[in-house]
């Protein structure tokens, strides 16, 4: 009777020959086995949490041009992309209107708040997908009860998705509190602080996602669409963090145009997240074709 051996957080059949495991700090990001039939099985953290399975053979990935995906409502990956695109569109629209000369009012605030709700929906969907990733491969899949909340700190993909989810919740507070009529101290405490904390969580998520895709601190893989998705989102996280720094309110502002610069970086971050989410569609198409 075949038994399983745990590598990282995944159980593999003991009949599979372990070739190598790659770690970033304490986190397993890539595990390679040789199956009994001689084929190589490569599992990476990002692919596993997205349920893409093992890495396909290069010949299989390039065998045919993937069909483009526009409608896959049964796929959670598809919904994550859609929700991020809608949320990013709202942030971009609100930023453009402000930069075009519209004053901060209830309409602009509502646009940003609605965008934060879509961001949170996408963030939770990623987190939900991660904590429910299979823990056994290569044999009978154990039917476990679906988790809605879980604490799995030994996994880098948990921290990637959980920290971003926390960041989106902070943006909910930040954008909702903007409806209130506050003085500069109130704006700093109820609007700027959640914005700053949320942006830090986003930056943690974006940085860990780079580690997850590279299996080390940095890499250059310009021919891989999943690498582009990760790097573009990372740039978006940096832009949101700079925006938060510039949004600090003082009773006697040093510069009069900091709000414009802060909004400009919010726009850059929103565009990056829209593009990164949009690229998830051809990524899914590639997986289907392979």
Short mmCIF file of C-alpha atoms in Angstrom, two decimals:
data_model
loop_
_atom_site.label_atom_id
_atom_site.label_comp_id
_atom_site.label_asym_id
_atom_site.label_seq_id
_atom_site.Cartn_x
_atom_site.Cartn_y
_atom_site.Cartn_z
CA UNK A 1 0.00 0.00 0.00
CA UNK A 2 1.40 3.36 -1.05
CA UNK A 3 2.02 5.97 1.64
CA UNK A 4 2.64 9.70 1.38
CA UNK A 5 5.62 11.85 2.25
CA UNK A 6 5.24 15.50 3.15
CA UNK A 7 7.40 18.00 1.29
CA UNK A 8 6.69 21.62 2.02
CA UNK A 9 3.00 21.49 2.87
CA UNK A 10 2.05 18.93 0.16
CA UNK A 11 1.93 15.14 0.55
CA UNK A 12 3.41 13.16 -2.34
CA UNK A 13 3.36 9.38 -2.94
CA UNK A 14 6.46 7.69 -1.55
CA UNK A 15 6.86 5.98 -4.93
CA UNK A 16 7.81 9.34 -6.45
CA UNK A 17 11.54 10.09 -6.46
CA UNK A 18 12.29 13.44 -4.89
CA UNK A 19 14.75 15.44 -7.00
CA UNK A 20 14.89 18.85 -5.35
CA UNK A 21 13.01 21.42 -3.30
CA UNK A 22 13.56 25.16 -3.45
CA UNK A 23 12.91 27.43 -0.51
CA UNK A 24 12.78 31.14 0.16
CA UNK A 25 13.54 31.38 3.84
CA UNK A 26 11.31 28.78 5.55
CA UNK A 27 8.84 28.61 2.64
CA UNK A 28 8.83 25.89 -0.03
CA UNK A 29 8.15 27.47 -3.43
CA UNK A 30 9.14 24.70 -5.90
CA UNK A 31 9.21 20.90 -5.48
CA UNK A 32 10.43 18.50 -8.18
CA UNK A 33 9.76 14.74 -8.35
CA UNK A 34 10.18 11.95 -10.87
CA UNK A 35 7.10 9.76 -11.16
CA UNK A 36 7.36 5.96 -11.52
CA UNK A 37 6.73 6.28 -15.28
CA UNK A 38 9.83 8.48 -15.62
CA UNK A 39 8.06 11.82 -16.17
CA UNK A 40 9.04 14.83 -14.09
CA UNK A 41 6.49 16.52 -11.84
CA UNK A 42 7.24 20.15 -10.94
CA UNK A 43 4.98 21.82 -8.40
CA UNK A 44 5.27 25.54 -7.66
CA UNK A 45 3.48 27.45 -4.94
CA UNK A 46 1.72 29.92 -7.23
CA UNK A 47 0.54 27.28 -9.71
CA UNK A 48 -0.61 24.97 -6.94
CA UNK A 49 -2.76 27.56 -5.17
CA UNK A 50 -4.34 28.51 -8.50
CA UNK A 51 -5.02 24.83 -9.23
CA UNK A 52 -3.01 24.92 -12.45
CA UNK A 53 -1.36 21.63 -11.54
CA UNK A 54 2.28 20.77 -12.28
CA UNK A 55 4.31 22.78 -14.77
CA UNK A 56 3.58 21.52 -18.32
CA UNK A 57 6.33 20.21 -20.55
CA UNK A 58 7.76 22.99 -22.75
CA UNK A 59 6.59 21.15 -25.86
CA UNK A 60 3.04 20.94 -24.53
CA UNK A 61 2.97 24.61 -23.59
CA UNK A 62 4.07 25.67 -27.08
CA UNK A 63 2.11 23.07 -29.04
CA UNK A 64 -0.70 25.41 -30.05
CA UNK A 65 -1.70 29.01 -29.68
CA UNK A 66 -4.05 29.34 -26.70
CA UNK A 67 -7.60 30.49 -27.26
CA UNK A 68 -8.36 33.72 -25.49
CA UNK A 69 -10.71 33.54 -22.51
CA UNK A 70 -13.45 36.09 -22.00
CA UNK A 71 -16.14 34.08 -20.24
CA UNK A 72 -15.28 31.49 -17.62
CA UNK A 73 -17.70 32.19 -14.72
CA UNK A 74 -17.15 28.71 -13.25
CA UNK A 75 -13.48 29.51 -12.65
CA UNK A 76 -12.49 31.27 -9.42
CA UNK A 77 -9.36 32.56 -11.18
CA UNK A 78 -11.64 34.24 -13.73
CA UNK A 79 -13.66 35.93 -10.98
CA UNK A 80 -10.53 37.10 -9.19
CA UNK A 81 -9.37 38.78 -12.40
CA UNK A 82 -12.78 40.38 -13.02
CA UNK A 83 -13.14 41.70 -9.46
CA UNK A 84 -9.64 43.19 -9.47
CA UNK A 85 -10.27 44.83 -12.85
CA UNK A 86 -13.52 46.41 -11.65
CA UNK A 87 -11.94 47.62 -8.41
CA UNK A 88 -8.90 49.01 -10.23
CA UNK A 89 -11.16 50.72 -12.78
CA UNK A 90 -12.97 52.54 -9.98
CA UNK A 91 -9.72 53.72 -8.41
CA UNK A 92 -8.44 54.82 -11.81
CA UNK A 93 -11.69 56.66 -12.63
CA UNK A 94 -11.72 58.49 -9.31
CA UNK A 95 -8.07 59.46 -9.73
CA UNK A 96 -8.57 60.74 -13.27
CA UNK A 97 -11.58 62.83 -12.24
CA UNK A 98 -9.64 64.39 -9.36
CA UNK A 99 -6.62 65.13 -11.54
CA UNK A 100 -8.96 66.64 -14.13
CA UNK A 101 -10.09 69.23 -11.60
CA UNK A 102 -13.10 67.67 -9.88
CA UNK A 103 -13.12 68.49 -6.19
CA UNK A 104 -13.37 65.79 -3.54
CA UNK A 105 -17.07 65.24 -3.01
CA UNK A 106 -19.47 62.43 -2.19
CA UNK A 107 -19.44 61.17 -5.80
CA UNK A 108 -15.67 60.78 -5.94
CA UNK A 109 -15.62 59.27 -2.46
CA UNK A 110 -18.33 56.78 -3.48
CA UNK A 111 -16.33 55.76 -6.56
CA UNK A 112 -13.27 54.96 -4.44
CA UNK A 113 -15.34 53.18 -1.78
CA UNK A 114 -17.07 50.94 -4.35
CA UNK A 115 -13.66 50.17 -5.83
CA UNK A 116 -12.38 49.11 -2.40
CA UNK A 117 -15.32 46.70 -2.02
CA UNK A 118 -14.40 44.98 -5.29
CA UNK A 119 -10.75 44.88 -4.21
CA UNK A 120 -11.76 43.18 -0.95
CA UNK A 121 -13.94 40.68 -2.81
CA UNK A 122 -10.98 39.80 -5.06
CA UNK A 123 -8.58 39.70 -2.11
CA UNK A 124 -10.78 37.35 -0.15
CA UNK A 125 -11.29 35.14 -3.21
CA UNK A 126 -7.51 34.74 -3.54
CA UNK A 127 -7.18 33.99 0.17
CA UNK A 128 -10.05 31.48 0.02
CA UNK A 129 -8.45 29.79 -2.99
CA UNK A 130 -5.11 29.54 -1.21
CA UNK A 131 -6.33 28.04 2.07
CA UNK A 132 -8.36 25.44 0.15
CA UNK A 133 -5.51 24.31 -2.10
CA UNK A 134 -5.05 20.53 -2.17
CA UNK A 135 -2.53 19.12 0.27
CA UNK A 136 -2.27 15.68 -1.38
CA UNK A 137 -1.27 15.05 -5.00
CA UNK A 138 -0.52 12.02 -7.13
CA UNK A 139 -3.09 9.77 -5.51
CA UNK A 140 -6.57 9.77 -4.06
CA UNK A 141 -7.51 13.34 -3.25
CA UNK A 142 -8.69 13.68 0.30
CA UNK A 143 -12.13 15.25 0.45
CA UNK A 144 -11.81 17.88 3.13
CA UNK A 145 -14.41 20.36 4.28
CA UNK A 146 -14.23 23.72 2.55
CA UNK A 147 -12.53 26.37 4.68
CA UNK A 148 -13.74 29.95 4.84
CA UNK A 149 -11.09 31.15 7.29
CA UNK A 150 -7.82 29.44 8.17
CA UNK A 151 -4.36 30.13 9.60
CA UNK A 152 -1.60 28.49 7.55
CA UNK A 153 1.60 30.42 8.34
CA UNK A 154 3.98 27.76 6.98
CA UNK A 155 2.99 28.61 3.39
CA UNK A 156 4.24 31.60 1.40
CA UNK A 157 1.07 31.65 -0.73
CA UNK A 158 -0.97 32.06 2.46
CA UNK A 159 1.01 35.18 3.36
CA UNK A 160 0.80 36.52 -0.22
CA UNK A 161 -2.99 36.32 -0.24
CA UNK A 162 -3.71 36.98 3.44
CA UNK A 163 -1.63 40.17 3.62
CA UNK A 164 -3.29 41.53 0.48
CA UNK A 165 -6.72 40.66 1.86
CA UNK A 166 -5.90 42.57 5.06
CA UNK A 167 -4.74 45.50 2.93
CA UNK A 168 -8.03 45.63 1.06
CA UNK A 169 -9.93 45.72 4.38
CA UNK A 170 -7.84 48.72 5.43
CA UNK A 171 -8.80 50.41 2.15
CA UNK A 172 -12.46 49.80 3.04
CA UNK A 173 -11.98 51.79 6.27
CA UNK A 174 -9.90 54.42 4.49
CA UNK A 175 -12.41 55.09 1.71
CA UNK A 176 -15.48 54.86 3.98
CA UNK A 177 -14.07 57.32 6.53
CA UNK A 178 -13.59 59.79 3.68
CA UNK A 179 -17.37 60.32 3.78
CA UNK A 180 -16.97 61.95 7.20
CA UNK A 181 -16.43 65.66 7.71
CA UNK A 182 -13.11 65.62 9.55
CA UNK A 183 -10.39 68.03 10.55
CA UNK A 184 -6.77 67.39 9.67
CA UNK A 185 -6.15 65.26 12.80
CA UNK A 186 -9.24 63.18 12.09
CA UNK A 187 -8.20 62.74 8.47
CA UNK A 188 -4.78 61.49 9.52
CA UNK A 189 -6.16 59.06 12.11
CA UNK A 190 -9.18 57.71 10.22
CA UNK A 191 -8.18 58.11 6.58
CA UNK A 192 -4.40 58.31 6.29
CA UNK A 193 -3.52 55.62 8.90
CA UNK A 194 -5.72 52.89 7.31
CA UNK A 195 -4.40 53.94 3.89
CA UNK A 196 -0.81 53.64 5.08
CA UNK A 197 -1.36 50.31 6.87
CA UNK A 198 -3.25 48.91 3.87
CA UNK A 199 -0.48 49.99 1.49
CA UNK A 200 2.14 48.32 3.71
CA UNK A 201 0.13 45.08 3.65
CA UNK A 202 -0.07 45.36 -0.15
CA UNK A 203 3.70 45.87 -0.35
CA UNK A 204 4.31 42.81 1.83
CA UNK A 205 2.03 40.79 -0.44
CA UNK A 206 3.66 42.06 -3.65
CA UNK A 207 7.18 41.39 -2.35
CA UNK A 208 6.35 37.86 -1.20
CA UNK A 209 4.68 37.19 -4.55
CA UNK A 210 7.98 38.03 -6.28
CA UNK A 211 9.78 35.58 -3.97
CA UNK A 212 7.10 32.98 -4.70
CA UNK A 213 7.39 33.24 -8.49
CA UNK A 214 11.20 33.53 -8.55
CA UNK A 215 11.99 30.94 -5.83
CA UNK A 216 14.59 33.44 -4.62
CA UNK A 217 14.79 37.17 -3.93
CA UNK A 218 14.63 38.27 -7.59
CA UNK A 219 14.62 36.95 -11.15
CA UNK A 220 14.10 38.06 -14.75
CA UNK A 221 11.70 35.92 -16.80
CA UNK A 222 10.35 38.27 -19.42
CA UNK A 223 8.94 35.42 -21.53
CA UNK A 224 6.65 34.18 -18.74
CA UNK A 225 3.24 35.79 -18.41
CA UNK A 226 2.90 34.79 -14.75
CA UNK A 227 6.17 36.66 -14.06
CA UNK A 228 4.76 39.78 -15.76
CA UNK A 229 1.56 39.55 -13.73
CA UNK A 230 3.57 39.38 -10.51
CA UNK A 231 5.97 42.19 -11.40
CA UNK A 232 3.25 44.54 -12.65
CA UNK A 233 1.30 43.98 -9.44
CA UNK A 234 4.49 44.60 -7.45
CA UNK A 235 4.93 47.96 -9.19
CA UNK A 236 1.30 48.73 -8.38
CA UNK A 237 1.97 48.00 -4.70
CA UNK A 238 4.95 50.38 -4.73
CA UNK A 239 2.80 53.08 -6.33
CA UNK A 240 0.07 52.67 -3.70
CA UNK A 241 2.68 52.90 -0.92
CA UNK A 242 4.15 56.13 -2.36
CA UNK A 243 0.63 57.51 -2.73
CA UNK A 244 -0.06 56.80 0.94
CA UNK A 245 3.16 58.55 2.03
CA UNK A 246 2.21 61.65 0.07
CA UNK A 247 -1.37 61.70 1.40
CA UNK A 248 -0.33 62.67 4.94
CA UNK A 249 -2.23 65.76 6.08
CA UNK A 250 -0.55 68.66 7.90
CA UNK A 251 -2.17 71.82 9.29
CA UNK A 252 0.39 73.84 7.32
CA UNK A 253 1.21 71.87 4.14
CA UNK A 254 4.80 72.08 2.96
CA UNK A 255 3.76 71.72 -0.68
CA UNK A 256 0.38 72.60 -2.15
CA UNK A 257 0.40 69.88 -4.81
CA UNK A 258 1.02 66.77 -2.66
CA UNK A 259 -2.62 65.70 -3.08
CA UNK A 260 -2.15 65.75 -6.85
CA UNK A 261 1.02 63.66 -6.67
CA UNK A 262 -0.62 61.25 -4.25
CA UNK A 263 -3.56 60.82 -6.62
CA UNK A 264 -1.23 60.39 -9.59
CA UNK A 265 0.49 57.46 -7.86
CA UNK A 266 -2.91 56.03 -6.94
CA UNK A 267 -3.73 56.13 -10.66
CA UNK A 268 -0.45 54.35 -11.52
CA UNK A 269 -1.18 51.66 -8.93
CA UNK A 270 -4.74 51.19 -10.20
CA UNK A 271 -3.57 50.86 -13.81
CA UNK A 272 -0.96 48.29 -12.78
CA UNK A 273 -3.53 46.20 -10.93
CA UNK A 274 -5.93 46.41 -13.86
CA UNK A 275 -3.25 45.24 -16.30
CA UNK A 276 -2.08 42.50 -13.95
CA UNK A 277 -5.63 41.21 -13.53
CA UNK A 278 -6.29 41.47 -17.27
CA UNK A 279 -3.24 39.31 -17.99
CA UNK A 280 -4.73 36.56 -15.84
CA UNK A 281 -7.12 35.78 -18.73
CA UNK A 282 -4.43 34.82 -21.28
CA UNK A 283 -2.64 33.01 -18.44
CA UNK A 284 -5.74 30.86 -17.93
CA UNK A 285 -6.03 30.37 -21.67
CA UNK A 286 -2.46 29.11 -21.80
CA UNK A 287 -3.21 26.61 -19.06
CA UNK A 288 -6.26 25.28 -20.91
CA UNK A 289 -4.34 24.88 -24.16
CA UNK A 290 -1.42 23.14 -22.42
#
